[in-house]
Short mmCIF file of C-alpha atoms and ligand atoms in Angstrom, two decimals:
data_model
loop_
_atom_site.label_atom_id
_atom_site.label_comp_id
_atom_site.label_asym_id
_atom_site.label_seq_id
_atom_site.Cartn_x
_atom_site.Cartn_y
_atom_site.Cartn_z
CA MET A 1 -32.79 -40.26 -229.87
CA ASP A 2 -32.41 -39.57 -226.08
CA ARG A 3 -34.36 -36.28 -225.80
CA ARG A 4 -31.60 -34.40 -223.55
CA HIS A 5 -28.92 -35.29 -226.26
CA PHE A 6 -31.04 -33.67 -228.71
CA LEU A 7 -29.16 -30.33 -228.37
CA MET A 8 -25.73 -31.82 -228.17
CA THR A 9 -26.06 -32.94 -231.68
CA ALA A 10 -28.65 -30.40 -232.88
CA ALA A 11 -27.31 -27.31 -231.48
CA LEU A 12 -23.79 -27.88 -230.71
CA PRO A 13 -22.48 -30.01 -233.81
CA CYS A 14 -19.21 -27.94 -234.02
CA LEU A 15 -17.99 -28.33 -230.53
CA ALA A 16 -16.79 -31.76 -230.83
CA ALA A 17 -15.03 -32.87 -227.68
CA GLU A 18 -11.51 -34.57 -228.37
CA ASP A 19 -9.13 -32.25 -226.17
CA ASP A 20 -9.69 -33.33 -222.62
CA SER A 21 -7.02 -30.75 -221.38
CA ARG A 22 -9.82 -28.26 -221.87
CA TYR A 23 -11.93 -29.57 -219.28
CA ILE A 24 -9.65 -29.75 -216.52
CA LYS A 25 -9.26 -26.54 -214.02
CA GLU A 26 -8.01 -26.65 -210.67
CA ALA A 27 -10.37 -27.44 -208.33
CA ARG A 28 -12.02 -25.49 -205.35
CA PHE A 29 -12.37 -26.72 -201.76
CA TYR A 30 -9.62 -28.94 -200.94
CA GLU A 31 -6.54 -29.02 -198.73
CA LYS A 32 -3.16 -30.49 -199.21
CA LEU A 33 -1.70 -33.27 -197.36
CA PRO A 34 1.70 -34.88 -196.82
CA TYR A 35 3.03 -37.33 -199.62
CA LYS A 36 1.22 -35.55 -202.42
CA LYS A 37 -2.29 -36.44 -201.29
CA ILE A 38 -5.36 -34.31 -200.84
CA ARG A 39 -8.62 -34.00 -198.97
CA CYS A 40 -11.72 -32.85 -201.03
CA LYS A 41 -13.75 -30.36 -198.94
CA LEU A 42 -16.42 -29.99 -201.48
CA CYS A 43 -18.93 -32.50 -200.31
CA PRO A 44 -19.35 -34.37 -196.65
CA ARG A 45 -17.47 -37.51 -198.07
CA GLU A 46 -14.27 -35.17 -197.46
CA CYS A 47 -12.32 -38.04 -199.60
CA VAL A 48 -8.76 -38.31 -199.00
CA ILE A 49 -6.94 -38.98 -202.46
CA ASP A 50 -3.43 -40.26 -203.23
CA ASP A 51 -1.85 -39.17 -206.19
CA ARG A 52 -3.05 -40.14 -209.38
CA GLU A 53 -6.55 -41.15 -208.01
CA ARG A 54 -9.66 -40.14 -208.21
CA GLY A 55 -12.57 -39.13 -205.45
CA TYR A 56 -15.78 -41.16 -204.94
CA CYS A 57 -17.61 -38.94 -207.58
CA GLY A 58 -14.85 -39.62 -210.50
CA ALA A 59 -15.06 -36.17 -211.74
CA ARG A 60 -11.99 -34.51 -209.68
CA GLU A 61 -8.56 -36.00 -209.89
CA ASN A 62 -5.25 -35.52 -207.80
CA ARG A 63 -2.13 -34.79 -210.00
CA GLY A 64 0.89 -34.25 -208.38
CA GLY A 65 -0.77 -33.30 -205.21
CA THR A 66 -2.88 -30.66 -206.76
CA TYR A 67 -6.72 -31.24 -207.49
CA TYR A 68 -8.15 -30.82 -210.59
CA THR A 69 -11.81 -31.03 -211.92
CA LEU A 70 -12.08 -32.94 -214.92
CA VAL A 71 -15.55 -31.68 -216.14
CA HIS A 72 -15.30 -27.89 -216.19
CA SER A 73 -17.43 -27.30 -219.54
CA ARG A 74 -17.77 -30.87 -220.33
CA VAL A 75 -21.59 -31.07 -220.74
CA CYS A 76 -22.99 -34.55 -221.64
CA SER A 77 -26.75 -33.49 -221.27
CA ALA A 78 -28.40 -30.10 -222.66
CA HIS A 79 -31.72 -29.40 -223.08
CA VAL A 80 -34.52 -26.64 -223.20
CA ASP A 81 -37.01 -27.70 -220.22
CA PRO A 82 -40.07 -25.53 -218.32
CA ILE A 83 -38.80 -24.56 -215.59
CA GLU A 84 -41.79 -26.42 -213.88
CA LYS A 85 -40.01 -29.64 -214.88
CA LYS A 86 -37.13 -29.37 -212.35
CA PRO A 87 -39.58 -28.75 -210.74
CA PHE A 88 -39.68 -25.11 -209.44
CA PHE A 89 -43.08 -23.73 -209.21
CA HIS A 90 -42.35 -20.38 -207.08
CA PHE A 91 -39.42 -19.24 -209.66
CA HIS A 92 -40.35 -17.43 -212.76
CA PRO A 93 -43.05 -19.79 -213.66
CA GLY A 94 -43.91 -20.49 -217.53
CA THR A 95 -40.42 -19.90 -218.32
CA THR A 96 -37.96 -22.10 -219.70
CA ALA A 97 -34.19 -23.25 -218.38
CA PHE A 98 -31.38 -24.07 -220.34
CA SER A 99 -30.63 -27.63 -218.50
CA VAL A 100 -27.04 -29.04 -218.35
CA ALA A 101 -25.13 -32.00 -216.69
CA THR A 102 -21.65 -33.05 -216.57
CA ALA A 103 -21.30 -37.06 -215.86
CA GLY A 104 -20.72 -37.96 -212.03
CA CYS A 105 -22.10 -37.81 -208.89
CA ASN A 106 -21.32 -37.67 -205.14
CA VAL A 107 -24.24 -40.44 -203.89
CA ASN A 108 -25.23 -43.65 -205.75
CA CYS A 109 -29.08 -43.57 -205.70
CA LYS A 110 -30.73 -46.91 -206.00
CA MET A 111 -33.75 -45.14 -207.94
CA CYS A 112 -31.54 -42.93 -209.98
CA GLN A 113 -33.26 -41.67 -212.92
CA ASN A 114 -30.03 -40.59 -214.67
CA TRP A 115 -27.91 -43.34 -213.91
CA GLU A 116 -26.23 -43.45 -217.50
CA ILE A 117 -24.74 -39.99 -216.59
CA SER A 118 -24.31 -39.77 -213.11
CA GLN A 119 -23.01 -43.46 -212.30
CA VAL A 120 -20.01 -43.17 -214.93
CA ARG A 121 -16.70 -41.05 -215.23
CA PRO A 122 -16.62 -38.51 -217.81
CA GLU A 123 -14.53 -40.29 -220.15
CA GLN A 124 -17.49 -42.84 -220.80
CA VAL A 125 -20.06 -40.81 -221.86
CA ARG A 126 -20.14 -38.67 -225.04
CA SER A 127 -19.53 -34.89 -223.95
CA ASN A 128 -19.07 -31.65 -225.66
CA TYR A 129 -17.05 -28.42 -225.10
CA LEU A 130 -19.50 -25.75 -223.57
CA PRO A 131 -17.48 -22.77 -221.67
CA PRO A 132 -19.55 -20.72 -219.47
CA ARG A 133 -20.02 -17.75 -221.80
CA ASP A 134 -21.09 -20.10 -224.65
CA LEU A 135 -23.64 -21.63 -222.57
CA ALA A 136 -24.93 -18.38 -221.38
CA ARG A 137 -25.23 -17.29 -225.00
CA LEU A 138 -27.01 -20.64 -225.97
CA ALA A 139 -29.41 -19.65 -223.16
CA GLN A 140 -30.05 -16.55 -224.56
CA GLN A 141 -30.56 -17.63 -228.11
CA TYR A 142 -33.19 -20.23 -226.84
CA ARG A 143 -34.97 -17.33 -224.86
CA CYS A 144 -34.27 -19.22 -221.39
CA ALA A 145 -34.97 -17.00 -218.49
CA SER A 146 -32.64 -19.22 -216.49
CA ILE A 147 -29.59 -21.65 -216.81
CA ALA A 148 -30.68 -24.98 -214.64
CA TYR A 149 -27.69 -27.24 -213.42
CA THR A 150 -29.28 -30.61 -213.08
CA TYR A 151 -29.83 -34.10 -214.37
CA SER A 152 -26.46 -35.79 -212.34
CA GLU A 153 -25.14 -33.42 -209.54
CA PRO A 154 -23.96 -29.95 -209.83
CA VAL A 155 -22.03 -30.00 -206.83
CA ILE A 156 -19.61 -32.21 -208.64
CA PHE A 157 -19.06 -29.63 -211.28
CA TYR A 158 -19.14 -26.93 -208.77
CA GLU A 159 -16.34 -24.65 -210.58
CA TYR A 160 -18.23 -24.85 -214.01
CA MET A 161 -21.70 -23.93 -212.57
CA ALA A 162 -20.19 -20.98 -210.69
CA ASP A 163 -18.29 -19.75 -213.58
CA ALA A 164 -21.69 -20.25 -215.78
CA ALA A 165 -23.98 -18.47 -213.30
CA GLU A 166 -21.65 -15.59 -213.41
CA ALA A 167 -21.58 -15.76 -217.11
CA GLY A 168 -25.57 -15.98 -217.20
CA HIS A 169 -25.97 -12.88 -215.13
CA ALA A 170 -24.04 -10.79 -217.28
CA LEU A 171 -26.70 -11.65 -219.99
CA GLY A 172 -29.41 -10.98 -217.39
CA ILE A 173 -29.91 -14.98 -217.15
CA LYS A 174 -30.55 -16.45 -213.58
CA SER A 175 -29.16 -19.78 -212.16
CA ALA A 176 -31.46 -22.64 -210.72
CA VAL A 177 -29.45 -25.27 -209.09
CA VAL A 178 -30.99 -28.90 -208.97
CA THR A 179 -29.32 -30.93 -205.98
CA GLY A 180 -29.10 -33.44 -203.38
CA GLY A 181 -27.70 -30.91 -201.50
CA TYR A 182 -25.00 -33.15 -200.15
CA VAL A 183 -22.14 -30.59 -199.74
CA GLN A 184 -20.12 -28.67 -197.43
CA PRO A 185 -21.28 -25.23 -195.81
CA GLU A 186 -18.46 -23.37 -197.37
CA PRO A 187 -18.98 -23.95 -200.94
CA LEU A 188 -22.55 -23.66 -200.56
CA ARG A 189 -22.39 -20.34 -198.95
CA GLU A 190 -19.98 -19.17 -201.66
CA LEU A 191 -22.59 -20.59 -204.42
CA CYS A 192 -25.31 -18.63 -202.67
CA GLY A 193 -23.77 -15.35 -203.77
CA ARG A 194 -23.57 -16.62 -207.39
CA VAL A 195 -27.23 -18.41 -208.10
CA ASP A 196 -30.53 -17.77 -207.71
CA ALA A 197 -32.59 -20.66 -206.90
CA VAL A 198 -32.23 -24.21 -205.29
CA LYS A 199 -34.19 -26.96 -205.54
CA VAL A 200 -33.07 -29.82 -203.17
CA ASP A 201 -34.09 -33.58 -203.56
CA LEU A 202 -34.59 -34.72 -199.99
CA LYS A 203 -34.61 -38.17 -200.83
CA ALA A 204 -36.02 -39.39 -197.46
CA PHE A 205 -36.26 -38.27 -193.86
CA SER A 206 -34.58 -41.25 -192.30
CA THR A 207 -30.84 -41.65 -191.66
CA LYS A 208 -31.20 -45.64 -192.49
CA PHE A 209 -32.86 -44.60 -196.31
CA TYR A 210 -29.83 -42.22 -196.92
CA GLN A 211 -27.37 -45.20 -195.81
CA GLU A 212 -29.02 -47.98 -197.54
CA VAL A 213 -30.65 -46.53 -200.59
CA VAL A 214 -28.86 -43.16 -201.34
CA ASN A 215 -25.03 -44.21 -199.91
CA GLY A 216 -25.04 -40.67 -198.40
CA GLU A 217 -25.87 -39.12 -195.19
CA LEU A 218 -29.19 -37.09 -194.39
CA LYS A 219 -28.00 -34.71 -191.51
CA PRO A 220 -25.58 -32.65 -194.05
CA VAL A 221 -28.69 -32.33 -196.40
CA LEU A 222 -31.00 -30.84 -193.52
CA ASN A 223 -28.13 -28.58 -192.67
CA ALA A 224 -27.64 -27.48 -196.22
CA LEU A 225 -31.69 -26.75 -196.19
CA VAL A 226 -31.25 -24.51 -193.19
CA ALA A 227 -28.08 -22.66 -194.50
CA LEU A 228 -30.09 -21.97 -197.81
CA ARG A 229 -32.88 -20.67 -195.91
CA LYS A 230 -30.65 -18.20 -193.77
CA LEU A 231 -29.20 -17.22 -196.65
CA GLY A 232 -32.01 -15.75 -198.23
CA MET A 233 -31.76 -18.45 -201.12
CA TRP A 234 -35.41 -19.36 -202.98
CA THR A 235 -35.60 -22.95 -202.20
CA GLU A 236 -37.98 -25.61 -203.03
CA ILE A 237 -37.90 -29.07 -201.55
CA VAL A 238 -38.71 -32.59 -203.76
CA TYR A 239 -39.39 -35.74 -202.18
CA LEU A 240 -39.85 -38.67 -204.35
CA VAL A 241 -42.12 -40.91 -202.68
CA ILE A 242 -40.65 -45.06 -202.97
CA PRO A 243 -43.44 -47.46 -202.17
CA THR A 244 -42.14 -49.33 -198.84
CA LEU A 245 -38.89 -47.20 -198.64
CA ASN A 246 -39.57 -43.87 -197.56
CA ASP A 247 -43.63 -43.71 -197.47
CA GLY A 248 -44.54 -43.99 -193.85
CA ASP A 249 -46.89 -41.90 -192.00
CA ARG A 250 -44.24 -41.11 -189.11
CA GLU A 251 -41.83 -40.29 -192.05
CA PHE A 252 -44.18 -37.60 -193.74
CA GLN A 253 -44.99 -36.25 -189.94
CA GLY A 254 -41.50 -36.01 -189.31
CA LEU A 255 -40.82 -34.18 -192.52
CA ALA A 256 -43.82 -31.61 -192.13
CA ARG A 257 -42.79 -31.02 -188.65
CA TRP A 258 -39.13 -30.24 -189.29
CA VAL A 259 -39.87 -28.14 -192.38
CA LYS A 260 -42.23 -26.02 -190.15
CA ALA A 261 -40.05 -25.69 -187.22
CA GLU A 262 -36.79 -25.26 -189.41
CA LEU A 263 -37.70 -23.71 -192.62
CA GLY A 264 -40.91 -22.24 -192.10
CA LEU A 265 -44.21 -22.50 -193.91
CA ASP A 266 -43.61 -20.75 -197.22
CA VAL A 267 -40.91 -23.45 -198.54
CA PRO A 268 -42.68 -25.52 -201.17
CA VAL A 269 -42.55 -29.09 -200.96
CA HIS A 270 -43.17 -31.34 -203.90
CA PHE A 271 -44.23 -34.92 -203.29
CA SER A 272 -43.38 -36.86 -206.59
CA ARG A 273 -44.69 -40.24 -207.99
CA PHE A 274 -41.85 -42.84 -208.39
CA HIS A 275 -41.33 -45.09 -211.56
CA PRO A 276 -39.43 -48.37 -211.27
CA GLU A 277 -35.69 -47.11 -212.44
CA TYR A 278 -32.28 -48.23 -211.79
CA LEU A 279 -31.75 -50.57 -209.14
CA LEU A 280 -35.25 -50.27 -208.02
CA LYS A 281 -37.31 -51.96 -211.13
CA ASN A 282 -38.84 -54.37 -208.24
CA LEU A 283 -41.08 -51.78 -206.76
CA PRO A 284 -44.36 -50.28 -208.16
CA PRO A 285 -45.00 -46.88 -209.06
CA THR A 286 -46.24 -44.90 -205.93
CA PRO A 287 -50.02 -45.34 -205.44
CA LEU A 288 -51.66 -41.72 -205.70
CA ALA A 289 -53.26 -42.42 -202.22
CA THR A 290 -49.69 -42.50 -200.96
CA LEU A 291 -48.94 -38.93 -202.21
CA GLU A 292 -52.28 -37.77 -200.80
CA ARG A 293 -51.30 -39.10 -197.55
CA ALA A 294 -47.86 -37.52 -197.87
CA LYS A 295 -49.64 -33.96 -198.75
CA ALA A 296 -52.23 -34.46 -196.10
CA ALA A 297 -49.60 -34.60 -193.17
CA CYS A 298 -48.04 -31.29 -194.72
CA ASP A 299 -51.25 -29.79 -194.55
CA ALA A 300 -51.90 -30.81 -191.36
CA GLU A 301 -48.93 -29.12 -190.03
CA GLY A 302 -50.11 -25.55 -191.90
CA LEU A 303 -47.26 -25.82 -194.93
CA HIS A 304 -48.56 -23.31 -197.33
CA TYR A 305 -47.71 -24.66 -200.64
CA VAL A 306 -47.64 -28.61 -201.00
CA TYR A 307 -47.63 -30.00 -204.37
CA ILE A 308 -48.01 -33.77 -205.74
CA GLY A 309 -45.76 -34.08 -208.93
CA ASN A 310 -45.40 -36.63 -211.95
CA VAL A 311 -49.38 -36.90 -211.81
CA PRO A 312 -50.47 -34.93 -214.64
CA GLY A 313 -54.01 -33.10 -213.82
CA HIS A 314 -53.98 -33.58 -210.08
CA PRO A 315 -55.30 -30.44 -208.52
CA ALA A 316 -52.26 -30.55 -206.17
CA GLU A 317 -50.37 -29.37 -209.27
CA SER A 318 -51.40 -25.86 -208.80
CA THR A 319 -50.63 -23.06 -206.11
CA TYR A 320 -53.36 -21.96 -203.77
CA CYS A 321 -53.26 -18.87 -201.84
CA PRO A 322 -52.64 -19.57 -198.31
CA LYS A 323 -55.37 -17.17 -197.41
CA CYS A 324 -58.25 -17.26 -199.53
CA ARG A 325 -57.65 -20.61 -200.96
CA LYS A 326 -58.27 -19.66 -204.46
CA ALA A 327 -55.72 -21.17 -207.44
CA VAL A 328 -53.38 -18.45 -208.10
CA VAL A 329 -51.14 -20.30 -210.64
CA GLU A 330 -53.19 -22.96 -212.38
CA ARG A 331 -51.47 -25.84 -213.92
CA ALA A 332 -51.69 -28.82 -216.16
CA GLY A 333 -48.54 -31.09 -216.25
CA PHE A 334 -45.81 -28.25 -216.93
CA ASP A 335 -48.30 -25.89 -218.69
CA ILE A 336 -49.34 -22.69 -216.88
CA GLN A 337 -53.13 -22.24 -217.29
CA GLY A 338 -53.79 -19.47 -215.45
CA MET A 339 -51.65 -16.63 -213.67
CA HIS A 340 -53.29 -14.67 -210.85
CA ILE A 341 -50.31 -13.35 -208.85
CA HIS A 342 -49.46 -9.59 -209.48
CA LYS A 343 -46.49 -7.85 -208.12
CA GLY A 344 -45.92 -11.17 -205.90
CA LYS A 345 -49.74 -10.94 -204.48
CA CYS A 346 -52.69 -12.96 -204.73
CA ARG A 347 -54.83 -11.06 -207.05
CA TYR A 348 -57.93 -12.07 -204.99
CA CYS A 349 -57.15 -11.01 -201.71
CA GLN A 350 -53.70 -9.18 -201.87
CA GLN A 351 -51.84 -11.59 -200.01
CA PRO A 352 -48.30 -12.06 -200.57
CA ILE A 353 -47.24 -15.55 -202.30
CA ALA A 354 -44.04 -16.56 -201.61
CA GLY A 355 -41.67 -17.01 -204.64
CA VAL A 356 -39.45 -15.09 -207.19
CA TRP A 357 -42.21 -14.16 -209.63
CA GLU A 358 -40.82 -11.22 -212.03
CA VAL A 359 -38.58 -12.15 -214.77
S1 SF4 B 401 -16.75 -33.90 -204.37
FE1 SF4 B 401 -16.10 -35.83 -204.99
S2 SF4 B 401 -14.06 -36.14 -204.29
FE2 SF4 B 401 -15.13 -34.27 -203.20
S3 SF4 B 401 -15.51 -35.39 -201.35
FE3 SF4 B 401 -17.15 -35.46 -202.65
S4 SF4 B 401 -17.33 -37.40 -203.55
FE4 SF4 B 401 -15.27 -37.04 -202.83
#
């Protein structure tokens, strides 16, 4: 059994999905056009949609000139994960996140690891009805510090995510968003008032890669990252390094300089190892030397927290104090083996360590 579907069968057996109408709610962020058309303003695609048609993501539908989300509370994957797996390394380390997804996505990455749910329509996967308050209660029952919106693209289930974040906060549970960052400024700004942390998958630092491999655009993602920092949202970046496609020295240097100039030194950057998936099964896993080259480019620019991911046991899984260089969070895979941060500061030299540490 797929591990992410375990909770769907083991923990939610009484929530069988048959009545589709309960998933359908009027969408946010769209404008009405003549002849019952609408323009979606949620992500930069700005799909213009005829009556009875859906947007690119397949999760929103025009019905008589009103736009609807089809995936509110329509959860196709649920699992309790370590927060480190998202990965968030500076947001409540050592806690778990109740992780959920609905079907659909607003891009089509050739390396997608979750294409079975991201590249299908909601009715093509088994889903369960999990309204926001029930989701928050389940997260509490499983002793999760946060709800994570992940696996597919939470921007396309925006309304559910926003409502669930509110329900979670009512029970003292935080919300962490795992996104490609392909979203319009206004919904992003509003979301930041509701959630507590955002991890952005920056898929490359090249417009060509975004056009050819992602079917999206780089610029709106960079704009979203800048906006997140300006709004004070705790933000981490993951960059999946794919052999021959986004692993050049110039790209790594460009990324490092841009992060330093636009986001500052304290935004964690995770370079993650690629494994052949979906439409890129012809490429090999990322050599360790390539990941270390990427990290070295960011280290050279002075970024404080640069990690190597999907390589269990590598020293670059741990967090080091930018001042005294001692390991302040020692990790092995997703396990925390030593925690030397007290009240947000290095226990050895009292240097503040950027992040959200106290639960
Ligand atoms: S959220 Fe979906 S419908 Fe809206 S613009 Fe993006 S892809 Fe199109």
